[in-house]
Coordinates of C-alpha atoms in Angstrom, one line a residue:
M1 CA 103.2 125.3 62.2
I2 CA 100.6 123.0 63.4
E3 CA 102.1 119.8 62.7
Q4 CA 105.1 121.2 64.5
H5 CA 103.0 122.0 67.5
I6 CA 101.7 118.5 67.5
A7 CA 105.0 116.6 67.1
A8 CA 106.4 118.8 70.1
H9 CA 103.7 117.1 72.5
I10 CA 104.1 113.7 70.8
A11 CA 107.7 114.0 71.3
A12 CA 107.3 115.1 74.9
Y13 CA 105.0 112.2 75.6
R14 CA 107.6 109.8 74.3
E15 CA 110.1 111.3 76.4
E16 CA 108.2 111.3 79.6
A17 CA 107.0 107.4 78.8
G18 CA 110.8 106.5 78.7
E19 CA 111.5 108.0 82.0
L20 CA 108.1 106.2 83.5
L21 CA 109.1 102.7 81.8
A22 CA 112.6 103.4 83.5
E23 CA 111.2 103.9 86.9
L24 CA 108.5 101.4 86.2
E25 CA 111.4 98.8 86.0
T26 CA 113.3 99.9 89.0
S27 CA 110.2 99.5 91.1
L28 CA 109.5 96.3 90.0
L29 CA 112.8 94.9 90.6
D30 CA 112.7 96.9 94.2
L31 CA 109.4 95.2 94.6
E32 CA 110.7 91.7 94.1
E33 CA 113.2 92.2 97.0
T34 CA 110.1 93.8 99.1
P35 CA 106.7 92.8 97.9
D36 CA 104.9 94.0 101.2
D37 CA 106.0 97.6 100.4
T38 CA 102.8 99.5 99.4
D39 CA 104.4 102.8 98.3
L40 CA 106.4 100.4 95.4
I41 CA 103.0 98.9 94.4
A42 CA 101.7 102.4 94.0
R43 CA 104.1 103.9 92.3
V44 CA 104.1 101.0 90.0
F45 CA 100.3 101.7 89.4
R46 CA 100.8 105.6 89.1
A47 CA 103.7 105.0 86.0
M48 CA 101.3 102.7 84.3
H49 CA 98.1 104.7 84.4
T50 CA 100.0 108.2 83.6
I51 CA 101.4 106.2 80.4
K52 CA 98.0 104.9 79.4
G53 CA 96.2 108.6 80.1
S54 CA 98.7 110.6 78.4
G55 CA 98.9 108.0 75.4
A56 CA 95.1 108.2 75.2
M57 CA 95.1 111.8 75.0
F58 CA 97.7 112.0 72.2
G59 CA 96.6 109.2 70.0
F60 CA 98.9 106.4 71.1
D61 CA 95.8 104.5 71.4
D62 CA 97.7 100.6 70.9
I63 CA 99.7 101.8 74.1
A64 CA 97.1 102.8 76.1
A65 CA 94.6 100.1 75.4
F66 CA 97.4 97.3 76.6
T67 CA 98.6 99.6 79.7
H68 CA 94.9 99.5 80.5
E69 CA 95.2 95.8 81.2
V70 CA 98.4 95.7 83.2
E71 CA 97.0 98.9 85.2
T72 CA 94.0 96.7 86.2
V73 CA 95.7 94.1 87.8
F74 CA 98.1 96.4 90.0
D75 CA 94.8 97.8 91.1
M76 CA 93.5 94.7 92.5
V77 CA 97.0 94.4 94.1
R78 CA 96.9 98.0 95.3
N79 CA 93.3 97.2 97.0
G80 CA 94.4 94.1 98.6
K81 CA 92.7 91.7 96.1
M82 CA 95.7 89.9 94.6
V83 CA 99.3 89.1 96.2
V84 CA 102.7 89.9 94.5
T85 CA 104.1 86.7 92.4
R86 CA 107.1 85.9 90.8
E87 CA 104.9 84.7 88.0
L88 CA 103.0 88.8 88.0
L89 CA 106.3 90.3 88.1
D90 CA 107.8 88.5 85.1
L91 CA 104.8 89.6 83.2
T92 CA 104.8 92.9 84.3
L93 CA 108.3 93.0 83.3
K94 CA 107.7 91.9 79.9
S95 CA 104.5 94.6 79.8
R96 CA 107.2 97.2 80.4
D97 CA 109.3 95.7 77.3
H98 CA 106.3 95.6 75.1
I99 CA 105.4 99.1 75.9
S100 CA 108.7 100.3 74.8
A101 CA 108.4 98.3 71.8
L102 CA 105.0 100.0 70.9
L103 CA 106.9 103.4 71.4
D104 CA 109.7 102.5 69.2
A105 CA 107.4 101.2 66.6
S106 CA 105.5 104.4 66.8
A107 CA 108.7 106.7 66.4
G108 CA 109.4 104.1 63.2
Y109 CA 112.1 101.9 64.8
G110 CA 111.0 98.2 64.2
E111 CA 107.5 96.7 64.9
A112 CA 106.3 95.7 68.1
D113 CA 105.1 91.8 68.1
K114 CA 101.1 91.8 68.8
E115 CA 101.3 88.0 69.4
Q116 CA 103.6 88.8 72.0
G117 CA 101.1 91.1 73.5
D118 CA 98.2 89.2 73.5
A119 CA 100.1 86.3 75.1
I120 CA 101.2 88.9 78.0
I121 CA 97.6 90.1 78.4
A122 CA 96.1 86.4 78.7
G123 CA 98.5 85.5 81.4
L124 CA 97.8 88.6 83.4
Q125 CA 93.8 87.9 83.1
G126 CA 94.7 84.6 84.3
L127 CA 96.2 85.5 87.3
I128 CA 93.1 87.3 88.2
P129 CA 90.9 84.0 89.0
Q130 CA 93.9 82.6 91.1
A131 CA 93.7 85.5 93.3
A132 CA 90.3 85.6 93.8
A133 CA 90.3 81.9 94.5
G134 CA 93.0 82.6 96.8
R135 CA 95.4 80.1 95.2
P136 CA 98.5 82.3 94.0
E137 CA 101.3 80.2 92.4
M138 CA 104.5 80.6 93.6
P139 CA 103.6 83.4 96.1
V140 CA 106.0 86.1 97.5
K141 CA 105.0 87.6 100.8
P142 CA 101.7 89.5 100.4
P143 CA 101.1 92.8 101.6
E144 CA 100.5 93.3 105.2
K145 CA 97.0 94.8 106.0
V146 CA 97.6 98.0 107.7
E147 CA 94.8 99.2 109.7
A148 CA 94.4 103.1 108.9
A149 CA 91.8 105.3 108.6
E150 CA 90.0 106.5 105.1
P151 CA 92.5 108.7 102.7
E152 CA 91.9 111.9 103.7
Q153 CA 90.8 114.3 100.9
K154 CA 91.2 117.9 99.9
T155 CA 88.5 119.9 97.8
W156 CA 90.2 122.2 94.9
R157 CA 88.8 124.8 92.5
I158 CA 90.0 124.8 89.0
R159 CA 89.6 126.5 86.3
F160 CA 90.7 125.0 83.0
Q161 CA 90.5 127.3 80.0
P162 CA 92.6 125.9 77.0
N163 CA 93.9 128.4 74.6
P164 CA 91.6 128.4 70.9
E165 CA 94.0 126.6 69.0
L166 CA 94.2 123.4 71.5
L167 CA 91.6 121.4 69.3
L168 CA 94.1 122.1 66.5
C169 CA 97.1 120.8 68.1
G170 CA 95.3 117.6 68.8
G171 CA 94.3 117.9 72.4
N172 CA 91.2 117.0 74.1
P173 CA 89.4 118.9 76.5
L174 CA 86.7 116.2 77.5
G175 CA 89.2 113.3 77.7
L176 CA 91.2 115.8 80.6
L177 CA 87.9 116.1 82.3
N178 CA 87.4 112.5 82.4
E179 CA 90.8 111.8 83.8
L180 CA 89.7 114.6 86.7
R181 CA 86.6 112.4 87.3
D182 CA 88.9 109.6 87.8
L183 CA 90.5 111.6 90.8
G184 CA 87.4 111.9 92.8
T185 CA 84.3 113.5 93.2
C186 CA 84.0 116.4 90.3
L187 CA 81.6 119.0 89.5
V188 CA 82.1 120.2 86.2
T189 CA 80.4 123.6 84.6
A190 CA 81.1 124.7 81.2
Q191 CA 81.4 128.6 80.5
F192 CA 80.3 129.7 77.4
D193 CA 80.8 133.6 77.8
Q194 CA 83.8 133.7 75.5
V195 CA 81.8 132.2 72.8
P196 CA 81.6 134.5 69.5
P197 CA 78.8 135.2 67.0
L198 CA 77.8 132.6 64.9
D199 CA 78.9 134.7 62.0
T200 CA 82.6 135.1 63.3
L201 CA 82.6 131.6 64.9
V202 CA 85.8 129.2 63.9
S203 CA 84.5 125.4 64.5
E204 CA 87.9 124.2 64.6
Q205 CA 88.7 126.6 68.0
C206 CA 87.6 126.1 71.4
Y207 CA 85.8 128.6 72.9
L208 CA 84.8 127.1 75.8
Y209 CA 86.3 126.9 79.2
W210 CA 85.4 124.7 82.7
D211 CA 85.0 125.2 86.3
I212 CA 85.6 122.3 88.4
I213 CA 85.0 121.5 91.7
L214 CA 87.3 118.5 92.8
T215 CA 87.2 116.3 95.8
T216 CA 90.2 113.7 95.8
S217 CA 92.4 112.1 98.3
R218 CA 95.3 112.4 95.4
G219 CA 96.9 115.9 96.1
L220 CA 97.8 118.4 94.1
E221 CA 100.3 116.5 92.0
A222 CA 98.0 114.1 90.3
I223 CA 96.1 117.1 89.5
N224 CA 98.9 118.7 87.7
D225 CA 99.6 115.5 86.0
V226 CA 96.2 115.3 84.2
F227 CA 97.3 118.5 82.7
I228 CA 101.0 117.9 82.2
F229 CA 101.0 117.8 78.1
V230 CA 98.8 120.7 77.7
E231 CA 99.7 123.1 80.4
D232 CA 101.8 125.6 77.9
D233 CA 98.5 125.9 75.8
C234 CA 96.2 126.9 78.6
R235 CA 95.4 128.7 81.5
I236 CA 94.7 126.8 84.5
T237 CA 94.3 127.7 88.3
I238 CA 94.1 125.3 90.9
E239 CA 93.5 126.3 94.4
M240 CA 92.4 124.4 97.4
I241 CA 89.1 125.4 99.2
D242 CA 89.1 122.9 101.9
E243 CA 91.6 121.1 103.9
N244 CA 91.9 118.7 106.9
T245 CA 90.8 121.5 109.8
T246 CA 87.8 121.3 112.4
T247 CA 86.5 124.5 113.4
E248 CA 83.3 125.8 115.1
G249 CA 80.6 125.7 112.7
E250 CA 82.4 123.9 109.8
S251 CA 79.3 122.7 108.1
S252 CA 78.8 126.4 106.8
Y253 CA 80.7 127.5 104.0
K254 CA 81.5 130.8 102.1
K255 CA 78.8 132.6 100.7
L256 CA 78.0 133.2 97.2
G257 CA 79.4 136.7 96.7
E258 CA 82.6 135.6 98.5
I259 CA 83.2 132.7 96.0
L260 CA 82.7 135.2 92.7
I261 CA 85.0 137.7 94.0
E262 CA 87.5 135.1 94.8
R263 CA 87.2 134.0 91.4
G264 CA 87.3 137.2 90.1
D265 CA 84.0 136.9 88.3
V266 CA 82.3 139.9 90.3
S267 CA 83.8 143.2 91.7
A268 CA 83.0 144.0 95.1
D269 CA 81.6 147.0 94.0
A270 CA 78.9 145.2 91.7
L271 CA 78.7 143.0 94.6
Q272 CA 77.8 145.7 97.1
E273 CA 75.3 147.5 94.6
A274 CA 73.4 144.0 94.2
L275 CA 73.2 143.3 98.0
Q276 CA 71.0 146.6 98.3
Q277 CA 68.2 144.8 96.7
Q278 CA 65.9 141.7 98.5
R279 CA 66.0 139.5 95.4
P280 CA 68.6 136.6 95.3
L281 CA 72.2 137.7 94.8
G282 CA 72.8 135.0 92.0
E283 CA 69.6 136.1 90.2
L284 CA 70.3 139.9 90.9
L285 CA 73.9 139.7 89.7
V286 CA 72.8 137.9 86.1
D287 CA 69.8 140.4 85.6
Q288 CA 72.3 143.4 85.9
G289 CA 74.4 141.6 83.1
V290 CA 77.7 141.6 85.6
V291 CA 78.0 137.6 85.8
T292 CA 76.7 134.9 83.8
Q293 CA 74.2 132.2 84.5
E294 CA 76.7 129.3 84.3
K295 CA 79.3 131.4 86.7
V296 CA 76.4 131.6 89.4
Q297 CA 75.8 127.9 89.0
S298 CA 79.3 127.2 89.3
A299 CA 79.8 129.0 92.6
L300 CA 76.8 127.6 93.7
N301 CA 78.1 124.0 93.4
E302 CA 81.2 124.7 94.9
Q303 CA 79.1 126.1 97.9
Q304 CA 76.9 122.9 98.2
L305 CA 79.5 120.5 97.4
V306 CA 81.8 121.8 100.3
K307 CA 79.3 122.0 102.5
Q308 CA 78.4 118.2 102.0
I309 CA 82.1 117.1 102.2
R310 CA 83.5 119.1 105.2
Q311 CA 84.2 116.1 106.9
D312 CA 86.6 114.7 104.4
R313 CA 90.1 116.2 104.3
A314 CA 93.3 115.4 102.6
T315 CA 97.0 116.5 102.4
P316 CA 98.4 118.5 99.6
D317 CA 101.0 116.8 97.3
A318 CA 102.8 120.0 95.8
A319 CA 104.9 119.5 92.7
A320 CA 108.5 120.5 93.2
S321 CA 110.4 120.4 89.8
I322 CA 109.9 121.1 86.6
R323 CA 111.3 119.3 83.0
V324 CA 113.7 121.0 81.1
P325 CA 115.4 119.2 77.7
A326 CA 119.2 118.3 78.1
E327 CA 119.8 120.1 75.2
R328 CA 118.7 123.6 76.8
L329 CA 121.0 122.7 79.9
D330 CA 124.1 121.7 77.5
Q331 CA 123.7 125.1 76.0
L332 CA 123.2 127.0 79.7
V333 CA 126.4 125.2 80.2
N334 CA 128.5 126.2 77.3
L335 CA 127.4 129.7 77.8
V336 CA 128.6 129.6 81.4
G337 CA 131.6 128.6 80.1
E338 CA 131.9 131.6 77.7
M339 CA 131.1 133.9 80.6
V340 CA 134.1 132.4 82.8
T341 CA 136.3 133.4 79.9
V342 CA 134.9 136.8 79.3
Q343 CA 135.1 137.1 83.3
A344 CA 138.8 136.4 83.1
R345 CA 139.6 138.5 80.7
L346 CA 137.6 141.6 82.4
T347 CA 140.0 140.7 86.1
Q348 CA 143.4 140.6 83.7
V349 CA 142.3 144.3 82.3
S350 CA 141.1 145.9 85.5
N351 CA 144.3 144.5 87.5
A352 CA 146.4 146.1 84.7
R353 CA 145.1 149.5 84.7
L354 CA 145.1 149.6 88.8
D355 CA 141.9 151.4 89.0
P356 CA 140.1 150.4 92.6
V357 CA 136.5 150.6 91.4
F358 CA 137.2 149.0 88.2
I359 CA 138.6 145.9 90.1
S360 CA 136.1 146.2 92.9
I361 CA 133.5 145.3 89.8
A362 CA 135.3 142.7 88.4
E363 CA 135.9 140.9 91.4
E364 CA 132.2 141.1 92.2
V365 CA 131.6 140.0 88.6
E366 CA 134.1 137.1 89.2
R367 CA 131.7 136.0 92.3
L368 CA 128.8 135.9 90.5
T369 CA 130.2 133.8 87.5
N370 CA 131.6 131.2 89.9
E371 CA 128.6 130.6 91.7
L372 CA 126.6 130.5 87.9
R373 CA 129.1 127.9 87.1
D374 CA 128.7 125.7 90.0
T375 CA 125.1 126.1 89.7
A376 CA 125.1 124.9 86.2
L377 CA 127.3 122.2 86.8
N378 CA 125.3 121.0 89.2
I379 CA 122.0 121.2 87.2
R380 CA 123.5 119.1 84.5
M381 CA 124.8 116.5 87.1
L382 CA 122.9 113.1 87.2
P383 CA 123.6 110.4 90.1
I384 CA 125.9 107.9 88.7
G385 CA 123.7 105.0 89.5
S386 CA 121.1 106.1 86.8
A387 CA 124.2 104.6 84.2
F388 CA 123.9 101.4 85.8
S389 CA 120.8 100.9 86.5
K390 CA 119.7 98.6 83.5
F391 CA 122.4 96.2 85.2
K392 CA 120.0 94.9 87.5
R393 CA 117.4 93.9 85.1
L394 CA 120.4 92.1 83.0
V395 CA 120.9 90.1 86.2
R396 CA 117.8 89.0 87.3
D397 CA 117.3 87.6 83.6
L398 CA 120.2 86.0 83.8
S399 CA 119.8 84.6 87.3
K400 CA 116.6 83.4 86.0
E401 CA 117.8 81.9 83.0
L402 CA 120.5 80.1 84.5
G403 CA 118.8 79.2 87.6
K404 CA 121.1 80.6 90.3
E405 CA 120.8 82.9 92.7
I406 CA 122.3 86.2 91.7
E407 CA 122.6 89.3 94.0
M408 CA 124.1 92.4 92.6
L409 CA 125.3 95.1 95.3
T410 CA 126.3 98.9 94.0
F411 CA 127.7 101.3 96.3
G412 CA 128.2 105.3 95.9
E413 CA 125.2 105.2 93.0
D414 CA 124.0 108.9 94.4
T415 CA 127.7 110.3 93.3

């Protein structure tokens, strides 16, 4: 059972990585045409970062180590310390192919050429001194300097409570916490109240959970991406507690009792009872046994941090889609097809019986079935352009090999 669970996570990573590599190739080819597009540069960096982080979490250490080298170079491009060159794009496309080969090798399909990977890394590292000295080879138009304010930030309250079996499935909570730290300023408080007595403790299970206060400009989507491969094995709550608003008295923040009630750690009645006394609220609640010292400390961390970062704001970036295996969609379409057949039989029988009530029900079922059929077919459809995306890379490689300028134009790819 455990092996099946781990295998499912690894398969999910391979599928996600394959999609990211396809997106990476498209972004790099578009970047060659518009090298000053900062959004494309950010997309390339994000794809590399996700492949690296998720690969390290699920044991694909060779992929994580190799991708880290490419990510480092594009981080410099993103920060304006390097320019986009044709040589950089060539090496990055080769890097994309090498990562794909590493993925195939991990699944038992062939072997990746380690010498080729080392040569790509050496080539990428060789570009860094050129960029630092201001002598890029074959420069394409560098990114324009945009006068803009510092990225706005928001502060999030996160409770990360993994299922006890997460460790058995190959999950690594510490790796996830480190990824959150990479996103911005992060305060982590471990909670111990679920740890059982020593004589009943199972060493292979995870009893801890964590409260995190994160200040970042990366948005909600970046936070969700950290947990993307373990979201089914954890209870995760993410709440924004500070946004881009300026109000009177903004240096203040919620009182300790308000924070604890919001989190569900203390009831309103217990809080009111504690407030009748004169000692510090957190100390009273701990002494009364209604909340642990760690939870009080976590709430105090939140209170103090938000007071300090009230001047930093951000815009939320909400996730708007979910991942569904293609075979499930195929099964849905098949079931809808069978339902259409049954609905047609129902209509035929109702018309034969000439029962007004029966006919009315059959017409309503027909309407709902038609809507369900159209929705299911639309879900399963993909833009036809995705089927021809590989031709763009093929044309580029042929153009370089033959020394000719070739332009590939596609129309109606959104059909």
